[in-house]
Coordinates of C-alpha atoms in Angstrom, one line a residue:
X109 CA 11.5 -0.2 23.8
X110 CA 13.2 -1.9 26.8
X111 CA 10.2 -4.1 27.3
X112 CA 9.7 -4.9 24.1
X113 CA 13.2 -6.2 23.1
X114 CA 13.1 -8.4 26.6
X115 CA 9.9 -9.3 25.5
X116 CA 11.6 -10.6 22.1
X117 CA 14.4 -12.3 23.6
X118 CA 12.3 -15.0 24.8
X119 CA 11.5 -16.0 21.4
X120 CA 15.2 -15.2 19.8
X121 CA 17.3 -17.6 18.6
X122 CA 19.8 -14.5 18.5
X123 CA 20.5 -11.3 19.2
X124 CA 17.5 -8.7 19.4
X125 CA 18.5 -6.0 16.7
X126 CA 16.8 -3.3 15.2
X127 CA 16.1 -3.5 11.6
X128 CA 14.2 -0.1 11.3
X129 CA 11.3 1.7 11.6
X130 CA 8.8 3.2 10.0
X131 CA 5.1 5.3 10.3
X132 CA 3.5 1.9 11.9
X133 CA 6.3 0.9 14.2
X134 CA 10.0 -1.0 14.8
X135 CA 11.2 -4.3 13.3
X136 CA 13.8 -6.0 15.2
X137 CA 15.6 -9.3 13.8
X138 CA 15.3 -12.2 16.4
X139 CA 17.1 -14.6 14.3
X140 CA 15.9 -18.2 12.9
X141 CA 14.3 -16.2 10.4
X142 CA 11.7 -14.4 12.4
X143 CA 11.2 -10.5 12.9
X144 CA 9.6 -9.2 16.0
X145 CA 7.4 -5.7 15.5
X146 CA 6.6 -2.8 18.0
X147 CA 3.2 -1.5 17.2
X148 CA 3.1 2.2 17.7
X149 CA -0.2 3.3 17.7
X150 CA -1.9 -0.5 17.8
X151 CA -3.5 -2.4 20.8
X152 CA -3.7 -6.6 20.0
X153 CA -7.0 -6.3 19.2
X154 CA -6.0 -3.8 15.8
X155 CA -3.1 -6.0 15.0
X156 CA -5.0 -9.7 15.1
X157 CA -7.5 -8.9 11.8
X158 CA -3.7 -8.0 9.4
X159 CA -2.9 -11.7 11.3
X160 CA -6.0 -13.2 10.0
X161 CA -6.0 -11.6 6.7
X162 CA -2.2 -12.7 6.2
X163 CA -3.7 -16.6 6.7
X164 CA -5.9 -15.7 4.0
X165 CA -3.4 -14.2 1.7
X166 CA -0.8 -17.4 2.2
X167 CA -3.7 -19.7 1.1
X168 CA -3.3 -17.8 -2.6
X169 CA -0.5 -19.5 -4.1
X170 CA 1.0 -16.8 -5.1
X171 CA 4.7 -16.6 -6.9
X172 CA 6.1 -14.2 -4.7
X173 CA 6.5 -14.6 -0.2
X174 CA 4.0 -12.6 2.3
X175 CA 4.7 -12.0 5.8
X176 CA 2.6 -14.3 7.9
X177 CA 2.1 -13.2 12.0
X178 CA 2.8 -16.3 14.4
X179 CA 2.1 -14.4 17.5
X180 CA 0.3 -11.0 18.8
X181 CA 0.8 -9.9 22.1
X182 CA 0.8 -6.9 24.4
X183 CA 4.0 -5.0 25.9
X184 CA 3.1 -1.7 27.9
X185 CA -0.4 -1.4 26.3
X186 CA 1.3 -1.4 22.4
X187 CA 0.9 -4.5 20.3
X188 CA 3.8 -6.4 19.7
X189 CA 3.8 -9.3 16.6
X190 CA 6.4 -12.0 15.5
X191 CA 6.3 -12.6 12.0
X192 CA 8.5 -14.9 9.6
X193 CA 11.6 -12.9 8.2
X194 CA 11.3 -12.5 4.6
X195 CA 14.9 -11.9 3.2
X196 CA 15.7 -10.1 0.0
X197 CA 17.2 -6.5 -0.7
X198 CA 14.5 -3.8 -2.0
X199 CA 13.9 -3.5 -5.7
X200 CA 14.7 0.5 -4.7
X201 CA 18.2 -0.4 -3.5
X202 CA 18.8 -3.2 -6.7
X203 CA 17.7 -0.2 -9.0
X204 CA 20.2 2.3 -7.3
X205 CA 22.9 -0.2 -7.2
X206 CA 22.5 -1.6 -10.9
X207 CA 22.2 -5.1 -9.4
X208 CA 18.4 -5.0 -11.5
X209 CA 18.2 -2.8 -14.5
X210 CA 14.6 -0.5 -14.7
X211 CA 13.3 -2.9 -17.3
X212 CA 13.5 -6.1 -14.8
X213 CA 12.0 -4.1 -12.3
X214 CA 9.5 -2.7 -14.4
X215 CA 8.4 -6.3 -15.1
X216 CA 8.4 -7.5 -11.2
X217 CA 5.4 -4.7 -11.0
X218 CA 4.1 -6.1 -13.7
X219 CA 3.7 -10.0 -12.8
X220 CA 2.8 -8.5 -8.8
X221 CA -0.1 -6.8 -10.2
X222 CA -0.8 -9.6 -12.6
X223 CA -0.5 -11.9 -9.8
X224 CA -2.9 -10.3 -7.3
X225 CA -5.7 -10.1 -9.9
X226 CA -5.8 -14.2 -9.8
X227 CA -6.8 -13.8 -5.8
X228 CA -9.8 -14.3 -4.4
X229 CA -10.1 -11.6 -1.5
X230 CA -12.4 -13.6 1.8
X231 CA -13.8 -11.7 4.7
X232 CA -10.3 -11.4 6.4
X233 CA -9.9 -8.9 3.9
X234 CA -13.2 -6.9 4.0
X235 CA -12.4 -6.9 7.9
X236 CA -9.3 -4.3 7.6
X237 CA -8.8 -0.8 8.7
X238 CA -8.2 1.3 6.2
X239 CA -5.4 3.8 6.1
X240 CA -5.1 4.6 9.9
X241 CA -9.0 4.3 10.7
X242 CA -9.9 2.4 13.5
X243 CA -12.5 -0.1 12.4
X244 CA -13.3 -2.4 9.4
X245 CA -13.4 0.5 6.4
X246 CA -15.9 -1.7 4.5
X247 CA -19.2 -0.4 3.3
X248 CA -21.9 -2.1 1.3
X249 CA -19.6 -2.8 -2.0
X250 CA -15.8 -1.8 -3.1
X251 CA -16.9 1.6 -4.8
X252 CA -18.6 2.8 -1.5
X253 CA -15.8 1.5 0.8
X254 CA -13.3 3.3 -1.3
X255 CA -15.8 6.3 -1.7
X256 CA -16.5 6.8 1.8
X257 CA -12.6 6.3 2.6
X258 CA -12.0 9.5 0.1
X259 CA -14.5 11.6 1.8
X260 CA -13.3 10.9 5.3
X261 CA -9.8 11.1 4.0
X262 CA -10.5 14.6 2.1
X263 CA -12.3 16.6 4.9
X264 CA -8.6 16.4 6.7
X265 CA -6.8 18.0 3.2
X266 CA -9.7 20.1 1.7
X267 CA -8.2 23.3 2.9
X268 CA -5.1 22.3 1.4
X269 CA -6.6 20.9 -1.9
X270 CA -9.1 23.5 -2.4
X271 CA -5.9 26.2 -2.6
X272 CA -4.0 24.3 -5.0
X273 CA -6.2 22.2 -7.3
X274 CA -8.6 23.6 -9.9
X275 CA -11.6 22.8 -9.2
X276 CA -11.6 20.9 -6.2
X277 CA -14.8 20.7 -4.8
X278 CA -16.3 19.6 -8.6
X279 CA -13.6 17.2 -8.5
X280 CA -14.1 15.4 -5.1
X281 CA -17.8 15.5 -6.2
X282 CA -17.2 13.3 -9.6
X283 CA -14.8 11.0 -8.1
X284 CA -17.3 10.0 -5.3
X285 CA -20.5 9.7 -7.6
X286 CA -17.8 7.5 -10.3
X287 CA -16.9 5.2 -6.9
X288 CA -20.0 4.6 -6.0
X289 CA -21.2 3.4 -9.6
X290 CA -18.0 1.0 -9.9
X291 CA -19.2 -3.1 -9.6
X292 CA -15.8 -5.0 -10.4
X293 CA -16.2 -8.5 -11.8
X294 CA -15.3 -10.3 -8.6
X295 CA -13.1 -9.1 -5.9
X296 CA -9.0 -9.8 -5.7
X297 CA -7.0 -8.9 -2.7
X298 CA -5.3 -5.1 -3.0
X299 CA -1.7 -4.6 -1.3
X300 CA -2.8 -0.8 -2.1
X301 CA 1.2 0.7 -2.1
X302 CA 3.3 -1.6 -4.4
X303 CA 6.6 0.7 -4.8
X304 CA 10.2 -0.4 -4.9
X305 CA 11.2 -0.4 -0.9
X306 CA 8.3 -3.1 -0.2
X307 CA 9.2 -5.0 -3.0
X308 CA 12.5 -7.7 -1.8
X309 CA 14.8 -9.3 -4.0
X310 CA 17.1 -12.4 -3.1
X311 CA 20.0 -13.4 -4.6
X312 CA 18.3 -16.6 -6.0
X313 CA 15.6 -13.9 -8.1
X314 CA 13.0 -14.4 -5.4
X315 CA 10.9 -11.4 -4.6
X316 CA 8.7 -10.5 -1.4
X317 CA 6.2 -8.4 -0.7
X318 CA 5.9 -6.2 2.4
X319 CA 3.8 -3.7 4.3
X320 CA 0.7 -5.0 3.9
X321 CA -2.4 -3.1 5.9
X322 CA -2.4 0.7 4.7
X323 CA -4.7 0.5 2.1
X324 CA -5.1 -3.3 1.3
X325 CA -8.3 -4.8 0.8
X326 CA -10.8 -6.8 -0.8
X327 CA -11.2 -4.6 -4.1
X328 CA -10.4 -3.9 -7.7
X329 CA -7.1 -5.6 -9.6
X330 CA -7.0 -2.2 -11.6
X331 CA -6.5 0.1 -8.2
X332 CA -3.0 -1.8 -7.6
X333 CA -2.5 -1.5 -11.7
X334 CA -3.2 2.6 -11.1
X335 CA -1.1 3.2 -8.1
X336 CA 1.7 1.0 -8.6
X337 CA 1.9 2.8 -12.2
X338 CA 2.5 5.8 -10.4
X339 CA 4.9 4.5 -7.5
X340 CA 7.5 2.9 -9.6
X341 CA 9.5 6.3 -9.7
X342 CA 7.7 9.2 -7.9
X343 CA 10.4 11.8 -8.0
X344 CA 12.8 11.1 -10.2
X345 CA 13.7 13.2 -13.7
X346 CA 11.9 9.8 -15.5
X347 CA 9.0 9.6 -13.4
X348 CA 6.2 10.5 -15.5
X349 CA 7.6 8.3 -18.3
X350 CA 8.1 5.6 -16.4
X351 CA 4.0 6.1 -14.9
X352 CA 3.1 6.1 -18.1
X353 CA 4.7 3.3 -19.9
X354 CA 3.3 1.0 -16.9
X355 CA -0.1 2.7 -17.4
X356 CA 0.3 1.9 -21.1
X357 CA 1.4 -2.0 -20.2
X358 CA -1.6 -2.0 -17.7
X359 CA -4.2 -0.9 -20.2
X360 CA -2.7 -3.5 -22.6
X361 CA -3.2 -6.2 -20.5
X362 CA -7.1 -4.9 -20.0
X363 CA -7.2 -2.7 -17.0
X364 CA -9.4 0.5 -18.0
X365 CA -7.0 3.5 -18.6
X366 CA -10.4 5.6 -17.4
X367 CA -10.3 3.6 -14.1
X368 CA -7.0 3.8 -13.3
X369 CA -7.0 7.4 -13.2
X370 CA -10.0 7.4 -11.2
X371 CA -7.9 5.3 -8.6
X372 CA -5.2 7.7 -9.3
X373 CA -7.2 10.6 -8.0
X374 CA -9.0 8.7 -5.2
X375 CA -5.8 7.8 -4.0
X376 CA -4.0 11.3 -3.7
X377 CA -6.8 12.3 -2.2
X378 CA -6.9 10.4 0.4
X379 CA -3.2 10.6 1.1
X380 CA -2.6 14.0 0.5
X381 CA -1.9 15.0 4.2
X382 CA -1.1 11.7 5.1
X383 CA 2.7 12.0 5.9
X384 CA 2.7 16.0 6.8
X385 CA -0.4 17.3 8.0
X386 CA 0.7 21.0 7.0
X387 CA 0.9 19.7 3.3
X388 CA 4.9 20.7 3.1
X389 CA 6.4 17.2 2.2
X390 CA 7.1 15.7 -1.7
X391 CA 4.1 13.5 -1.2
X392 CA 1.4 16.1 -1.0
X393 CA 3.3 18.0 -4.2
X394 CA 3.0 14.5 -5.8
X395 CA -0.8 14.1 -4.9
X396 CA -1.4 17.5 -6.3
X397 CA 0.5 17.1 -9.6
X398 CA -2.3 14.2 -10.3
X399 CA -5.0 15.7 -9.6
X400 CA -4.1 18.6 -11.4
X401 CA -2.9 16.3 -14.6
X402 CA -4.9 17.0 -17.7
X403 CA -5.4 13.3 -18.9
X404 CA -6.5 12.5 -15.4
X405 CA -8.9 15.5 -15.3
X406 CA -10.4 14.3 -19.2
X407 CA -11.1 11.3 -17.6
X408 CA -12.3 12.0 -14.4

């Protein structure tokens, strides 16, 4: 990372320190409010269609910050990005210290769902890789792209899946042919993983969200509505409660209960292996526990 921090301190109006680091790469903090990120597994060329489709987000007017990229670059043959620092604590680390009480945080998910259906998603956002694929994911309409992402996705889990959920193959078989047939009035700009960590919030009651590119795209409102239901609290003693009062407050405010679980499964499909290939981590038990669900399965 030598090169890359020297590479920073050009642009630093203080010292280059690490931040942290996640599946994607290093954030470093180069002062002036700006963050400087390390690319792992990205060459400019992956990194400049996020910096294109974060011009399009910040065009939104939206109630809550985005990241927006100033500059790509290359440092050893890895992509290297500044970006604008967006300050704030996570809603996980509010909710752990009692500084924001569930119910607040429930309604932050809430009003960033709410708020993302009243986008307007552009070609920036058809343009995006998703979930670690290499090229623009986007095929003929929304239901496809998402269809053909779960198919790719599932050939990489099916031995996995076909062990521990009932019915697999029939399942992967009904959630493709449903994808397909789905034409959503319009299409709004998905973050695709709205949980507490990439959710900031400042002392002034100011939120941020991070992390966009994993699964964002041009889509369905009601795919954020699903999975964001289902992130709030994916572990904890509470967390089928808590999934299912924001399902509940998500079909009130007219996303299709139906259609949400259809995301549901779609999504832990595709992201079954996603973190441990050898299917031993919490998030493949997770995936499996909603596939397996019996109000997903009526409705799927």
């Amino acid at each position: 990372m030598d090169a890359a921090i020297e590479y920073f301190e050009q642009y630093a109006g203080g010292p280059v320190q690490l931040i942290g680091q996640g599946m994607e790469g290093a954030v470093y903090d180069l002062g002036d409010d700006q963050v400087g990120k390390v690319w792992f597994d990205r060459e400019p060329a992956d990194v400049l269609p996020l910096q294109a489709f974060l011009s399009e987000l910040n065009h939104q007017d939206l109630p809550f910050r985005t990241p927006d990229i100033s500059r790509v670059d290359a440092v050893d043959g890895r992509a290297v990005s500044i970006e604008a620092k967006l300050r704030g604590t996570p809603l996980s680390e509010s909710l752990a210290a009692g500084a924001i009480t569930r119910h607040q945080g429930l309604d932050l998910f809430a009003e960033v769902v709410e708020a993302l259906g009243k986008t307007t998603a552009g070609s920036a956002s058809k343009a995006l890789p998703l979930i670690g694929e290499t090229t623009a994911s986007w095929r003929g309409s929304w239901g496809e792209t998402l269809a053909g992402v779960v198919d790719r996705r599932a050939a990489a889990s099916r031995r996995h899946l076909e062990k521990d959920v009932d019915g697999f193959d029939q399942l992967l078989e009904s959630v493709q042919a449903k994808l397909k047939a789905i034409d959503p009035n319009g299409l709004q700009i998905l973050h695709g993983d709205i949980c507490p960590p990439n959710l900031l919030v400042d002392e002034d009651g100011r939120t941020a969200l991070l992390d966009w590119g994993f699964l964002t795209s041009a889509g369905d409102n009601t795919f954020d509505a699903s999975t964001a239901a289902g992130f709030f609290d994916m572990y904890g003693p509470d967390a089928r409660l808590i999934d299912d009062l924001l399902l509940d407050r998500f079909e009130a405010a007219g996303h299709s209960r139906e259609r949400m679980y259809l995301y549901r499964a779609a999504y832990s499909i595709t992201t079954a292996t996603i973190y441990s290939a050898d299917a031993s981590d919490g998030h493949y038990l997770w995936c499996v526990d909603n596939l397996n669900r019996a109000d997903l399965r009526d409705a799927v």
